[in-house]
Coordinates of C-alpha atoms and ligand atoms in Angstrom, one line a residue:
X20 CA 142.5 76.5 74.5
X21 CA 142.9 79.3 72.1
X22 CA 139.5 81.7 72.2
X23 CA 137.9 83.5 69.0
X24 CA 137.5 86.8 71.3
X25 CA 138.0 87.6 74.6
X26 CA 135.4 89.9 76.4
X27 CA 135.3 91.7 79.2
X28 CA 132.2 92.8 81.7
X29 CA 132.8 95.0 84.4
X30 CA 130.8 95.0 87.2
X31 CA 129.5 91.9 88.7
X32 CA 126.2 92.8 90.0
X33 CA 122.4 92.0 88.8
X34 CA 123.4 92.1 85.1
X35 CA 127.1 92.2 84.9
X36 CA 127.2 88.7 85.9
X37 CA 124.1 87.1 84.3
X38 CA 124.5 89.2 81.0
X39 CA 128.1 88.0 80.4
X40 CA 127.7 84.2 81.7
X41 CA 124.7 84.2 79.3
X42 CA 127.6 85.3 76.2
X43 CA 129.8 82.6 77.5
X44 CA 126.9 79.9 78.0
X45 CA 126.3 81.0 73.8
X46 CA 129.6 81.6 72.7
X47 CA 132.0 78.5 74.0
X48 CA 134.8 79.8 71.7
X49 CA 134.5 83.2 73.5
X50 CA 136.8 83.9 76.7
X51 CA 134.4 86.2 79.2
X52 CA 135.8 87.5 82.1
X53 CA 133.6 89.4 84.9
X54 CA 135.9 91.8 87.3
X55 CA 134.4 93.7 90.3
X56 CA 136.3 96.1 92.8
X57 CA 134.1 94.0 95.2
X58 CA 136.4 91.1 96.0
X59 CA 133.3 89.2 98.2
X60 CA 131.2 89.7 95.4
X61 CA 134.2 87.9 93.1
X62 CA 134.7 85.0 95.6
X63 CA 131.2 84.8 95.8
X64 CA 130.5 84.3 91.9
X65 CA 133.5 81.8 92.4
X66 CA 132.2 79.7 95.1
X67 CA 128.7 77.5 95.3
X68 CA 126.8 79.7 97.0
X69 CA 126.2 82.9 94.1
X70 CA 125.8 86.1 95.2
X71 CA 122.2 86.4 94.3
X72 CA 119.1 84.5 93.6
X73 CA 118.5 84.0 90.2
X74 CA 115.9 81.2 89.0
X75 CA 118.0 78.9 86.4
X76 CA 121.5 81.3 86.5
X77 CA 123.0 78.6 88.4
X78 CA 123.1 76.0 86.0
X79 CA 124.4 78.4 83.3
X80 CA 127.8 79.5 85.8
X81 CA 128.3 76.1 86.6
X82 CA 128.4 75.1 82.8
X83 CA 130.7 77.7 82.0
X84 CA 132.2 78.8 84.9
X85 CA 136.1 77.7 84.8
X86 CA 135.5 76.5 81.0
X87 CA 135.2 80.1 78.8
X88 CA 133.6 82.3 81.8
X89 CA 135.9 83.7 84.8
X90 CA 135.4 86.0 87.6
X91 CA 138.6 88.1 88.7
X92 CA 139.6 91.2 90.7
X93 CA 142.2 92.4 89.0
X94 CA 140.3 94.9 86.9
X95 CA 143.4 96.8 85.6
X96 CA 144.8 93.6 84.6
X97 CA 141.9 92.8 82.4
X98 CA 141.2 95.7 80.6
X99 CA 144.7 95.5 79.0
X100 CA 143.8 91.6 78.1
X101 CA 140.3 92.5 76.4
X102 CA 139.2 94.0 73.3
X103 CA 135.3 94.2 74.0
X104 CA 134.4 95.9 77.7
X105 CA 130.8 95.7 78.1
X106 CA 130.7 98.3 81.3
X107 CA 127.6 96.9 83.6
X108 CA 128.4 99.0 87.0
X109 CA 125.7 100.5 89.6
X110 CA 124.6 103.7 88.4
X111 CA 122.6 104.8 91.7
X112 CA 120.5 108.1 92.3
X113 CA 122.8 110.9 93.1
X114 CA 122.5 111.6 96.7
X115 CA 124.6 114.5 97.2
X116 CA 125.3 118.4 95.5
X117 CA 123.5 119.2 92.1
X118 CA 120.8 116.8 91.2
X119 CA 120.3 114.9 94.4
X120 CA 117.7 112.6 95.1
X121 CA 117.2 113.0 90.6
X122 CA 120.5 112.4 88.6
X123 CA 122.0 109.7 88.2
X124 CA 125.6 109.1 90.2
X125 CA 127.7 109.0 87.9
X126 CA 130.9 107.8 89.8
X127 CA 131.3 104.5 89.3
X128 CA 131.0 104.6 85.7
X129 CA 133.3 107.7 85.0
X130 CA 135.8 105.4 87.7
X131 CA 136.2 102.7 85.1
X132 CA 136.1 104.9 82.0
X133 CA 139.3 106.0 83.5
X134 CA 140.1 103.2 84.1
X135 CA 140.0 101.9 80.8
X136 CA 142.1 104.9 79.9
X137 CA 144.7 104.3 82.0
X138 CA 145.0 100.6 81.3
X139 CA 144.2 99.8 78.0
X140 CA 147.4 98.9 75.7
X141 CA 145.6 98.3 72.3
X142 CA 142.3 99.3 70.9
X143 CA 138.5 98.5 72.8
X144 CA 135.3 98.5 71.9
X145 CA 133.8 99.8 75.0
X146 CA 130.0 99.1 75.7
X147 CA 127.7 101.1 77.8
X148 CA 125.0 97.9 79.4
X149 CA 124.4 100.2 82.3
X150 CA 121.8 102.2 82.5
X151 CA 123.1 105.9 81.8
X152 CA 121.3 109.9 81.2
X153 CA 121.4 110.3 77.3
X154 CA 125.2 111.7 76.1
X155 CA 126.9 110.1 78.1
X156 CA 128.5 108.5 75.5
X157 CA 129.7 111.3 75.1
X158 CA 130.9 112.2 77.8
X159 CA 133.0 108.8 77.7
X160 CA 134.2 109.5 74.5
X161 CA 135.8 112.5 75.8
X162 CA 137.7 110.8 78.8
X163 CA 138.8 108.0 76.3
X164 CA 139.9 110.3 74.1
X165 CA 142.4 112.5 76.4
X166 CA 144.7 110.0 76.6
X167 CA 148.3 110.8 75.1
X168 CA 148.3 107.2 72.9
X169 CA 147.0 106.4 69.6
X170 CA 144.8 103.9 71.2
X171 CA 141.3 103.8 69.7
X172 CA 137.9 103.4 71.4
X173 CA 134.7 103.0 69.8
X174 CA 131.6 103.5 72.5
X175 CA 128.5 101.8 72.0
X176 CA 125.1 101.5 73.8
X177 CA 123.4 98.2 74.4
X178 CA 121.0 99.0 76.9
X179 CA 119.8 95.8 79.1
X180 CA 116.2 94.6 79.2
X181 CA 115.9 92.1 81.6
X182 CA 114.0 91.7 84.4
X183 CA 115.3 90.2 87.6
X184 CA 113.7 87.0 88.7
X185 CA 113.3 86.2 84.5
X186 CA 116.8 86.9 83.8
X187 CA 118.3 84.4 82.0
X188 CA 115.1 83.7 79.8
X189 CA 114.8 87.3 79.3
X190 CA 118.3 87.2 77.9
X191 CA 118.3 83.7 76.0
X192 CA 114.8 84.6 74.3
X193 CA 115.3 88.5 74.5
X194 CA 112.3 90.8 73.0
X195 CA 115.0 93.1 71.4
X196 CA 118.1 93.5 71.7
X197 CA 119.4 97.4 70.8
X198 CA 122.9 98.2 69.9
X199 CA 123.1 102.2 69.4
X200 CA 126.4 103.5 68.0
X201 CA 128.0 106.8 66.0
X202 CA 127.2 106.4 62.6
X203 CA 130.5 106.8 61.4
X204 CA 132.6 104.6 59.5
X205 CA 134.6 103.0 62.8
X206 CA 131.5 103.0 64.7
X207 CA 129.7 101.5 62.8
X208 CA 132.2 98.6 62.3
X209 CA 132.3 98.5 65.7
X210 CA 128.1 98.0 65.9
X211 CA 128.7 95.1 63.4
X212 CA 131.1 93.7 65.9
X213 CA 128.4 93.2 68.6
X214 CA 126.0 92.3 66.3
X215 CA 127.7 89.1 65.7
X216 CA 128.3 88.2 69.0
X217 CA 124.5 88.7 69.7
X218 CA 123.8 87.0 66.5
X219 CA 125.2 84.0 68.3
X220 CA 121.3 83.3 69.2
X221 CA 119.1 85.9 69.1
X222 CA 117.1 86.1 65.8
X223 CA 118.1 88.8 63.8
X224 CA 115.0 90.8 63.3
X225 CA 115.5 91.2 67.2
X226 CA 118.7 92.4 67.1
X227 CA 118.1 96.5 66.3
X228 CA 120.1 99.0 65.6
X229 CA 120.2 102.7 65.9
X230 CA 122.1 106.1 66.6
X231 CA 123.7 105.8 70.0
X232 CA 122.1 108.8 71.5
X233 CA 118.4 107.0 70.7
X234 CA 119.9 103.7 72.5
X235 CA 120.2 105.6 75.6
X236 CA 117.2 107.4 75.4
X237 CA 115.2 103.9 74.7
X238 CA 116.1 101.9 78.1
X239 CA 115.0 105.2 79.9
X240 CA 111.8 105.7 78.1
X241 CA 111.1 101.3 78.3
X242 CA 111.5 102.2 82.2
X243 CA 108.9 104.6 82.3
X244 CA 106.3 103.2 79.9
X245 CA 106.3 100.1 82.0
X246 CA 106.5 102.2 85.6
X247 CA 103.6 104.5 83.9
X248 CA 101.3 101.4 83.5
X249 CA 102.3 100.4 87.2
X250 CA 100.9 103.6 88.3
X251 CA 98.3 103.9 86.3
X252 CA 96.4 100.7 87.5
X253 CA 97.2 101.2 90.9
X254 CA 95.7 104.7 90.6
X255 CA 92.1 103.1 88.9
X256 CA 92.9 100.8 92.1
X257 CA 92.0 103.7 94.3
X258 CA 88.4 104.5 92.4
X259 CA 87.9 100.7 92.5
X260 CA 88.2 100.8 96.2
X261 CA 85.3 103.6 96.2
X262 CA 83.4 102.2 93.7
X263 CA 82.9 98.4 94.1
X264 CA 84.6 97.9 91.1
X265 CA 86.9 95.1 90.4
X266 CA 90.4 96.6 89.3
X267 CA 91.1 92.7 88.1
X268 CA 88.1 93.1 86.5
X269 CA 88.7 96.6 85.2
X270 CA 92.7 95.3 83.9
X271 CA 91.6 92.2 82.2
X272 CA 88.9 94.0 80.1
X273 CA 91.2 97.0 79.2
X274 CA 94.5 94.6 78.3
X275 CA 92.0 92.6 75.8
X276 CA 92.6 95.6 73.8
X277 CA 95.3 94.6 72.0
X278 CA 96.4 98.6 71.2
X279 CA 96.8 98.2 75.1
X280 CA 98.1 94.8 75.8
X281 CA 97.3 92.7 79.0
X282 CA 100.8 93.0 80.5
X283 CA 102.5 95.0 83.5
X284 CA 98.5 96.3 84.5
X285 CA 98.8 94.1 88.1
X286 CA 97.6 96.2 91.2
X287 CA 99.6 96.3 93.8
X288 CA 101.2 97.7 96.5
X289 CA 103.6 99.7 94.2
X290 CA 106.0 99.0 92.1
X291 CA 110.0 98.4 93.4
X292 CA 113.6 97.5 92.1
X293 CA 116.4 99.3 91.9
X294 CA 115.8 101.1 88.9
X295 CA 112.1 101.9 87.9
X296 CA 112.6 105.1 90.5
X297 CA 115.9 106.0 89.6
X298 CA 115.6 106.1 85.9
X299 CA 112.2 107.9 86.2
X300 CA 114.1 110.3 88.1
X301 CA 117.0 110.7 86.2
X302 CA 114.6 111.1 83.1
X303 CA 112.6 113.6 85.1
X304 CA 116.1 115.2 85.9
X305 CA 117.0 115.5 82.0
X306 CA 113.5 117.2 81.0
X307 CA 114.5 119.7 83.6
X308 CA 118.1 120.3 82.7
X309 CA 116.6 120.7 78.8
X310 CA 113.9 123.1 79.8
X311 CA 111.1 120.6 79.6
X312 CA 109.1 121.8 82.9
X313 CA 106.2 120.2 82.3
X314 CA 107.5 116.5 80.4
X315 CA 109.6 116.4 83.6
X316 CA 106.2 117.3 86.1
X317 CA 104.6 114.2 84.1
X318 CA 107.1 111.7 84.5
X319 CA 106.9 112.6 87.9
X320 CA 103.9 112.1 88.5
X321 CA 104.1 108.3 88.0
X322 CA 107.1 108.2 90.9
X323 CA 104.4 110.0 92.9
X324 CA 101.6 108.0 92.4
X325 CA 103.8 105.3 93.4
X326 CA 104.6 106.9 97.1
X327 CA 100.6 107.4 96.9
X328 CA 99.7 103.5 96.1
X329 CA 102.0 102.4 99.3
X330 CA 100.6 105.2 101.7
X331 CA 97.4 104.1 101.1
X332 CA 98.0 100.3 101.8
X333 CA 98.8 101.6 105.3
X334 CA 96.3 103.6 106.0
X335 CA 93.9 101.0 104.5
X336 CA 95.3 98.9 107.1
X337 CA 95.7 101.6 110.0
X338 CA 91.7 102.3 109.1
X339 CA 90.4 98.9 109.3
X340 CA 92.3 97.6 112.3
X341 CA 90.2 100.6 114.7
X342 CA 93.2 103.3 114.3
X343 CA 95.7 101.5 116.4
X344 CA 98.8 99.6 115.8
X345 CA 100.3 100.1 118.6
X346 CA 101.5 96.8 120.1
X347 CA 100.0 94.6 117.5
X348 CA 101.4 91.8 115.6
X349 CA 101.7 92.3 111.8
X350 CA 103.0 89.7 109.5
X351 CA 104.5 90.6 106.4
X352 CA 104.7 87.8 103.8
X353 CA 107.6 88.7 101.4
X354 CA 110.2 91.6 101.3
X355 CA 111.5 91.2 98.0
X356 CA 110.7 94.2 95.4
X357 CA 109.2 90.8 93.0
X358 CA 108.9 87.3 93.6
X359 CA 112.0 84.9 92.1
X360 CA 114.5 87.1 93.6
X361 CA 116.1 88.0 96.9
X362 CA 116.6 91.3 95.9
X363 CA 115.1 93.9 97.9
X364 CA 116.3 97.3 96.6
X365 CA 113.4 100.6 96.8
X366 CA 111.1 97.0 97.6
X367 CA 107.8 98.7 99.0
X368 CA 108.0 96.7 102.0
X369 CA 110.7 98.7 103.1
X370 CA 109.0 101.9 102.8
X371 CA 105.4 99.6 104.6
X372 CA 107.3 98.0 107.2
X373 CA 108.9 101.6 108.4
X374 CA 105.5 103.2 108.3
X375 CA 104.2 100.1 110.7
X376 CA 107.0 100.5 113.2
X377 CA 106.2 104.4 112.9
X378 CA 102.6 103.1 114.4
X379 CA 104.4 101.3 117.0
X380 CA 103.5 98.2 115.7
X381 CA 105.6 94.9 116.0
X382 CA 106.7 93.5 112.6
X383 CA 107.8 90.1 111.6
X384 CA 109.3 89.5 108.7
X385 CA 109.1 86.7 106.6
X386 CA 110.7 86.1 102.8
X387 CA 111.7 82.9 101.1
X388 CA 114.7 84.4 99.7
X389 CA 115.5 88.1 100.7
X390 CA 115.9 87.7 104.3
X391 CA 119.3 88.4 104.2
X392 CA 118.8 91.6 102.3
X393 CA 115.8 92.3 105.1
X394 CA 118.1 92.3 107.8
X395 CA 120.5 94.7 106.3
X396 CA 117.9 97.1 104.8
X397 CA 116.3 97.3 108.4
X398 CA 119.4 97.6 110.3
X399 CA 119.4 101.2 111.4
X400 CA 115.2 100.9 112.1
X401 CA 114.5 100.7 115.6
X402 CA 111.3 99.0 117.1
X403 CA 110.2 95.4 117.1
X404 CA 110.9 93.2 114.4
X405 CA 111.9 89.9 113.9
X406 CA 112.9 87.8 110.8
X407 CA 111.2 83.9 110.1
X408 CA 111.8 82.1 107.4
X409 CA 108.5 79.8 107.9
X410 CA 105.6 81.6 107.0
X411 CA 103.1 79.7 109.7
X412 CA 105.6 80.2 112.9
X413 CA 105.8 83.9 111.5
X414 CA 102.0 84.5 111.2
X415 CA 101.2 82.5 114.8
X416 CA 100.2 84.6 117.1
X417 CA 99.8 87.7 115.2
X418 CA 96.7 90.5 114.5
X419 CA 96.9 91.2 110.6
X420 CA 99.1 89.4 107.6
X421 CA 100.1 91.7 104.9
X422 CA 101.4 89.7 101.7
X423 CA 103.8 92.5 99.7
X424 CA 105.8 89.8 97.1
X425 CA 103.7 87.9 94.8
X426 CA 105.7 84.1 95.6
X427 CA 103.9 81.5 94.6
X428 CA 104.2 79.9 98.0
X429 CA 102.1 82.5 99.2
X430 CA 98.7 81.3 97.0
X431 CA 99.5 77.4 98.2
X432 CA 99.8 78.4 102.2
X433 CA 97.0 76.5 104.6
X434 CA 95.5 79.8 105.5
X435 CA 93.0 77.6 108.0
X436 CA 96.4 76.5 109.6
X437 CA 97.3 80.4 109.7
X438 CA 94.1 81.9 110.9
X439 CA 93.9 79.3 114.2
X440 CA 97.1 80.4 115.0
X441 CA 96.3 84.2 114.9
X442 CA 94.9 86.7 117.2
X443 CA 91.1 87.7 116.2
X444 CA 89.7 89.1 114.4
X445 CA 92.2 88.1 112.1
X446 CA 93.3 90.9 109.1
X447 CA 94.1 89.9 105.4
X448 CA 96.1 92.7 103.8
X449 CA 96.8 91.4 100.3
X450 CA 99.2 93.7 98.6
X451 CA 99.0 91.3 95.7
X452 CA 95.5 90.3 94.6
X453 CA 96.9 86.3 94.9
X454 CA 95.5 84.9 97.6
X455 CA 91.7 83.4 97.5
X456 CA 89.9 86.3 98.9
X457 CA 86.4 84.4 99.0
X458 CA 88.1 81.2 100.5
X459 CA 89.8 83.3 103.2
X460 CA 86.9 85.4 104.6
X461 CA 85.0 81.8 104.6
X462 CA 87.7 80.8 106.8
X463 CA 87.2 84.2 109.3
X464 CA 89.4 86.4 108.2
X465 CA 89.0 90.2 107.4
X466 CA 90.1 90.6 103.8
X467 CA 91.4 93.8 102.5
X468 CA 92.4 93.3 98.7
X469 CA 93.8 96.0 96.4
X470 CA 91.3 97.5 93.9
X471 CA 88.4 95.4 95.0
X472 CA 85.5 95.3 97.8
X473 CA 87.0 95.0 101.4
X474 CA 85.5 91.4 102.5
X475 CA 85.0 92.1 106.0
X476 CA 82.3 91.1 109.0
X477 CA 83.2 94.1 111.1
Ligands
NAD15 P1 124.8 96.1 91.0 O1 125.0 97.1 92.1 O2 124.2 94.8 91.4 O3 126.2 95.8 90.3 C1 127.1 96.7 90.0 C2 128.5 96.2 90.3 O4 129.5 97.1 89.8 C3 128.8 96.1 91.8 O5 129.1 94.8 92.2 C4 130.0 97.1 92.0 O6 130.9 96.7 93.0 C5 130.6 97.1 90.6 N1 131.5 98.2 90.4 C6 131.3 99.5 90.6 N2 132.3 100.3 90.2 C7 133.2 99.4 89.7 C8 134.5 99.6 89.1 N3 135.0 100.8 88.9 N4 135.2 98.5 88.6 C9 134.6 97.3 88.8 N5 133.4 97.1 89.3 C10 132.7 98.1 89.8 O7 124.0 96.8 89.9 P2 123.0 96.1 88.8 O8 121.7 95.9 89.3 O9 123.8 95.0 88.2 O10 122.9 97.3 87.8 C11 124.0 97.8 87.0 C12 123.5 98.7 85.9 O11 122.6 98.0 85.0 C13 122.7 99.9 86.4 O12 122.9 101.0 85.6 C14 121.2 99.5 86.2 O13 120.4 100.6 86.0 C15 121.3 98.6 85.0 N6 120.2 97.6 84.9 C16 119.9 96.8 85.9 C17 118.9 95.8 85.8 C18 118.5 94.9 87.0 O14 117.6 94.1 86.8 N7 119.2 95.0 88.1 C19 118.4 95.6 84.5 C20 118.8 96.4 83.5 C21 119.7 97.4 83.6
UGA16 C1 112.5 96.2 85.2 C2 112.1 96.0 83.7 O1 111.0 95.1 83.6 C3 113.3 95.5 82.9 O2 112.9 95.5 81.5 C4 114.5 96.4 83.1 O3 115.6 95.9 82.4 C5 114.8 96.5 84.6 O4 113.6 97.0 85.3 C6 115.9 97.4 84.9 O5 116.2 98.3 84.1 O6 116.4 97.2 86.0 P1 112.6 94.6 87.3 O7 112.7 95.8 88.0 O8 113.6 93.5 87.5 O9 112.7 94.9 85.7 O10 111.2 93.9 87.5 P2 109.7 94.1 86.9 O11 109.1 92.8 86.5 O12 109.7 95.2 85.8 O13 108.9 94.7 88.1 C7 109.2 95.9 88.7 C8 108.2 96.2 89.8 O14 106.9 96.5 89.3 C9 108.1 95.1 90.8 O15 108.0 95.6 92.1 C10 106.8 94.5 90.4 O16 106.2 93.8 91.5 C11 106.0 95.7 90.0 N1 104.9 95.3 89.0 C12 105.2 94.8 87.8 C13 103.6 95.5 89.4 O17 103.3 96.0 90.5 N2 102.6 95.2 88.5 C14 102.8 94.7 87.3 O18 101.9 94.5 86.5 C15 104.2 94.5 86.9

């Protein structure tokens, strides 16, 4: 079959490969190819069994998979078949030399701008999806530019929105999509360009536009504002805890507001992800590196409020089980940063489980979907811990059960089941506010919500 436009996505991670299966899924007359360096993530993609968890990405890839959307290693060979490169690779915290532990790493990215450089035979429209400091457009303007040819690139910025575990509705039924680009006369044609394919079936008053600089800057700032509101309600969760207010209470009247808006103001043990930290940081990180002390020191604030929130679940739970953890049995009930994914990247329970263990208590670990993930993030931890699957053979027999991921599952368990097969007095940590507190503490447990009265007999 002979495509309209062939269009390239590299990276296959989190929103490489949803993102570009959701073009091909819209745009049939479209070739979209996916390349990774990672050749297990590639076979993966290829085989039945995906990479990740995704709630309704399956059915996409196996409608388009094979038809107009391809997954391939050969990521040199590619970039010399495609004229639109939408560039969706990691761009992790820096860990090492200036900016560590604040920048962002930069050297994946600046890998495949090179990339492009050295393979590209005609002229690309090259798009910046991942997440990136403001100028680096710039900066890949530059490298595209040293080349000896008279190949042209236009860079654009088209910052991705979605959330993981609402992927591909957040990307069928976007809230916005941005396209930023120069305002010259080639980059702007080349803005046009993407607007099309996006026109393919998001309305247009969603589709904005804007200088490419202020594209960057927006998926930064988005980060923020919703990390901000994260650590703002989990810091009234602290009063609430003091006061015998309700902070379900306190969220629901304050989102009414509609200046305010009910969304992202959910207590709980903190937010996770792989990228509400890191772009923080990285925003923190610009502020400092433009002289803007005290924008950076209240950005940072939110990322600390966030170690704060997850401190506190501990010692909530240190406190109320008599200052000991020492040989006890604690249940956690979900390791993924959300619920719908098995993602479990800067996932709070990570940071909770290690500060159990530190106690010397004995952990087991139970997740619908992020197991896997579980096992590798706790590899190097020593101590007790174990992995179950089933949520009633991994509470039997323990002291305390912390629920950390909002599943649904976790609302719907037989917590009478659960509390006869525990060791008493039975703890209820409820990192989530979704469990029946009132029904629980009927049953016998000691229920320790976020933001609310402790419901306790002891
Ligand atoms: P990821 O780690 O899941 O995927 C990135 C992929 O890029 C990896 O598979 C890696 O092997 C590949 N890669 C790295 N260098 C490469 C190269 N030179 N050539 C080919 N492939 C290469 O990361 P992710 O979660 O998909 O995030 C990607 C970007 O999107 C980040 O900047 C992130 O901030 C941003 N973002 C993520 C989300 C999310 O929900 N995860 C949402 C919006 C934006
Ligand atoms: C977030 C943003 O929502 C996306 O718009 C963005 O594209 C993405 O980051 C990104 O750049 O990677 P994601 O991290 O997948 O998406 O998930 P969210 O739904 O934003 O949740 C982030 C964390 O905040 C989770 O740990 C969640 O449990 C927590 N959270 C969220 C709360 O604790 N309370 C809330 O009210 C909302």
């Amino acid at each position: 079959m002979k495509f309209k436009k062939k269009i390239l996505g590299i990276g296959a991670g989190y929103v490489g490969a949803p993102t570009m299966a959701m073009i091909a899924y819209k745009c049939p007359d479209y070739k979209v190819t996916v390349v990774d360096i990672n050749h297990e993530r590639i076979a993966a993609w290829n085989s039945d069994h995906l990479p990740i968890y995704e709630p309704g990405l399956e059915e996409i890839i196996t409608k388009t998979r094979g038809r107009n959307l391809f997954f391939s290693s050969d990521v040199e060979g590619q970039i010399r078949e495609n004229d639109i490169i939408f560039v969706c690779v990691n761009t992790p915290t820096k860990t090492f030399g200036a900016g560590a532990g604040m920048a962002a790493d930069l050297q994946y990215w600046e890998k495949t701008a090179r990339q492009i450089l050295d393979n590209a035979e005609s002229s690309k429209i090259v798009v910046e999806k991942s997440t990136l400091p403001i100028k680096t457009a710039l900066a890949m303007e530059r490298i595209l530019s040293s080349g000896k040819g008279k190949i042209k690139f236009d860079v654009l910025s088209s910052p991705e929105f979605m959330a993981e575990g609402t992927a591909v509705c957040d990307l069928e039924y976007p809230d916005r999509v941005l396209v930023g680009s120069r305002e010259t006369k080639s980059g702007l044609a080349a803005r046009a360009e993407l607007v099309k394919i996006f026109s393919r079936w998001v309305p247009p008053e969603k589709i904005i536009t804007s200088n490419v600089w202020s594209a960057e800057l927006s998926k930064l700032v988005s980060n923020a504002f919703l990390a901000q509101r994260v650590s703002s309600i989990n810091s009234i969760s602290a009063l609430c805890e003091k006061t015998d207010a309700d902070i379900s209470e306190v969220a629901y009247a304050v989102g009414m507001d509609t200046r305010i808006g009910a969304k992202f103001l959910k207590a709980g043990v903190g937010f996770g992800g792989s990228c509400f930290k890191k772009d923080i940081l990285n925003l923190v990180y610009l502020c400092g590196y433009y002289g803007l002390p005290e924008v950076a020191s209240y950005w940072e604030s939110v990322v600390r409020m966030n170690e704060y929130q997850q401190n506190r679940f501990v010692a909530t739970i240190l406190n109320a089980m008599f200052n000991t953890l020492a040989g006890k049995k604690i249940c956690i009930l979900g390791f993924a940063f959300k619920a719908d994914t098995g993602d479990t990247r800067e996932s709070p329970a990570i940071n909770i489980t290690r500060k159990l263990l530190a106690e010397h208590a004995e952990v087991v670990i139970s997740d619908p979907k992020a197991l896997a993930n579980a096992r590798i993030d706790l590899a190097d931890d020593g101590g007790k811990i174990s992995f179950v699957e089933n949520p009633y053979q991994a509470a039997a027999g323990c002291h305390a059960l912390a629920v950390l991921t909002d599943w649904e599952l976790y609302r719907k368990l037989d917590y009478r089941k659960i509390f006869n097969s525990m060791v008493k007095p039975a703890f209820l940590f409820d990192g989530r506010n979704i469990i029946d507190h009132h029904k629980c503490f009927e049953i016998g447990f000691n229920v320790f919500p976020i933001g609310k009265p402790a419901l306790s007999r002891l």
